[in-house]
PDB file of C-alpha atoms in Angstrom:
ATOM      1  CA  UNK A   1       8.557  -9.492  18.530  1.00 57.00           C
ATOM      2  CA  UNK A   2       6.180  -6.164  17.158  1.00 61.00           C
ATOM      3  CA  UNK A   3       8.486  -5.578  14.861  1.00 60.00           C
ATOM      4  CA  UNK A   4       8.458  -9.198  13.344  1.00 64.00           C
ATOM      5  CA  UNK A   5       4.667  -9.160  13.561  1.00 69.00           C
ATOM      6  CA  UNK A   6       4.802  -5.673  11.368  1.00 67.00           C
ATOM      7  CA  UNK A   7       7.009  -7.051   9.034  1.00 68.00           C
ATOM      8  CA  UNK A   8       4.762 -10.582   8.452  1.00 72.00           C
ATOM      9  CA  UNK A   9       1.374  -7.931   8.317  1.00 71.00           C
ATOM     10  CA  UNK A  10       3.616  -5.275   5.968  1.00 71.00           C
ATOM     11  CA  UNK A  11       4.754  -8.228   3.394  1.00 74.00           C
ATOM     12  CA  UNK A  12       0.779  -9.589   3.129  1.00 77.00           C
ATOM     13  CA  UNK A  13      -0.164  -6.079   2.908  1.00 79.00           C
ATOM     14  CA  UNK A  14       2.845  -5.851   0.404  1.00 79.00           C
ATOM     15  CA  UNK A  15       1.687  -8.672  -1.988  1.00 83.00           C
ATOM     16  CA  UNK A  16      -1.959  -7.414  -1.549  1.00 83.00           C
ATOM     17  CA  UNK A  17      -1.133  -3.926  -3.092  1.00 83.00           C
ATOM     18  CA  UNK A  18       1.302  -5.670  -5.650  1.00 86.00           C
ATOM     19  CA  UNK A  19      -2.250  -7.481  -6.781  1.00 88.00           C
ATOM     20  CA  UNK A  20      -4.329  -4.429  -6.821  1.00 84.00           C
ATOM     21  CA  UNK A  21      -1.536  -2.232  -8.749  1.00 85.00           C
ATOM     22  CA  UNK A  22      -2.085  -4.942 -11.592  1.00 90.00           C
ATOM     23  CA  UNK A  23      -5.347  -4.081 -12.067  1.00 85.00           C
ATOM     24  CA  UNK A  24      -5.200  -0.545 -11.538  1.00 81.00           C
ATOM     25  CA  UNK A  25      -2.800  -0.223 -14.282  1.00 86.00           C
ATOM     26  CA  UNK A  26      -5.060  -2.331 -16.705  1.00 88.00           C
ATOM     27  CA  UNK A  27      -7.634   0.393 -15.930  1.00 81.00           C
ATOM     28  CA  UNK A  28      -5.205   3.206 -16.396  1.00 82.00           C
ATOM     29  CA  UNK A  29      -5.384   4.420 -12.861  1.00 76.00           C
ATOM     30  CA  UNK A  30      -2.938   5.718 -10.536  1.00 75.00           C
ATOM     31  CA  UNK A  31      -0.674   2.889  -8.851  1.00 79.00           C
ATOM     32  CA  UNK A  32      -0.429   2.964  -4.795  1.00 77.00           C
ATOM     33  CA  UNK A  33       3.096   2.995  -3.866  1.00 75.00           C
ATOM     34  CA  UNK A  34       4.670  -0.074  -2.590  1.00 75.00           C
ATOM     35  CA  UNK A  35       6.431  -1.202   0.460  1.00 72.00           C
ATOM     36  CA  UNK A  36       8.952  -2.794  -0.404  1.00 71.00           C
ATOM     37  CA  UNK A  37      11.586   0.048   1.070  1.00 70.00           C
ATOM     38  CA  UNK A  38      10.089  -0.223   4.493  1.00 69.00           C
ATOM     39  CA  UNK A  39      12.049  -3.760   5.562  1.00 67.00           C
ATOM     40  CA  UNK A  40      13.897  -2.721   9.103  1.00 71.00           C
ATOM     41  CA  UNK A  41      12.792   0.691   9.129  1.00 73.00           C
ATOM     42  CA  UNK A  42      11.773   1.619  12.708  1.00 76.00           C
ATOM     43  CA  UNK A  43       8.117   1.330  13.515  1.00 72.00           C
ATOM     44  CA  UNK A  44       7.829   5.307  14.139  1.00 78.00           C
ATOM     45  CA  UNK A  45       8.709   6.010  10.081  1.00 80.00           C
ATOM     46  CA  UNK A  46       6.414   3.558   9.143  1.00 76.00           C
ATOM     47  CA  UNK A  47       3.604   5.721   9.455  1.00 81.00           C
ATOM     48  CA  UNK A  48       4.172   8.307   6.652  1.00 84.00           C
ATOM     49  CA  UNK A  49       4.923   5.730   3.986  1.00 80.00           C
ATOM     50  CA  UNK A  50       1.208   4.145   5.196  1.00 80.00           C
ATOM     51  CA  UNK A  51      -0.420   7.527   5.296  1.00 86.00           C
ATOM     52  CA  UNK A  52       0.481   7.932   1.878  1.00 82.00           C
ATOM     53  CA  UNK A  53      -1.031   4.828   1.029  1.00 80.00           C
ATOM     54  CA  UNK A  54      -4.385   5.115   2.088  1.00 84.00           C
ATOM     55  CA  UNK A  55      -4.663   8.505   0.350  1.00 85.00           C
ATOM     56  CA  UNK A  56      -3.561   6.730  -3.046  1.00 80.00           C
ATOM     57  CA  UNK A  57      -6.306   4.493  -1.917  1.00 80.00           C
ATOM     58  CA  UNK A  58      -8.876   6.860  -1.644  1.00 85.00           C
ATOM     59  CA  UNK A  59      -7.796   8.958  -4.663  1.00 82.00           C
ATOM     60  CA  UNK A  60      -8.043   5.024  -6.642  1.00 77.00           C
ATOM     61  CA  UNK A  61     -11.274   4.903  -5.031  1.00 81.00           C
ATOM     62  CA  UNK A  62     -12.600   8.207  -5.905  1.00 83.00           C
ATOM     63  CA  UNK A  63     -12.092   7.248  -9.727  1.00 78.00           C
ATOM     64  CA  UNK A  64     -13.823   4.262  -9.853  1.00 76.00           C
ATOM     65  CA  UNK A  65     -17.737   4.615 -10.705  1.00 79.00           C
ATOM     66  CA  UNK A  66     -19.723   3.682  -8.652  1.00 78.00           C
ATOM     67  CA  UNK A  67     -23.111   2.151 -10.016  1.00 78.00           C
TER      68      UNK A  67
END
């Protein structure tokens, strides 16, 4: 059952990033990977690929201006 919850929460989250690498490349910043590679992986190697994420996140946000 957590495992079908993390995949539901992993494929919005999945979408969600799929939106936001659209406008990052408009902008000509750098994309955050996807995760589309992470269906059935055990929930103890999900962690890296997420880790990774949220630092692309932060370098993303780090770029934008801020007013």
């Amino acid at each position: 059952q957590e495992a079908a919850n993390v995949g539901k929460s992993l494929a919005a989250l999945g979408k969600l990033i799929g939106l936001l690498n659209l406008f990052l490349g408009m902008i000509g910043a750098p994309e955050v990977p996807d995760l589309s590679n992470l269906a059935g992986t055990p929930l103890d190697e999900v962690v890296p690929p997420i880790d990774a994420i949220i630092e692309a996140l932060q370098s993303v946000r780090s770029a934008v201006p801020v007013p």
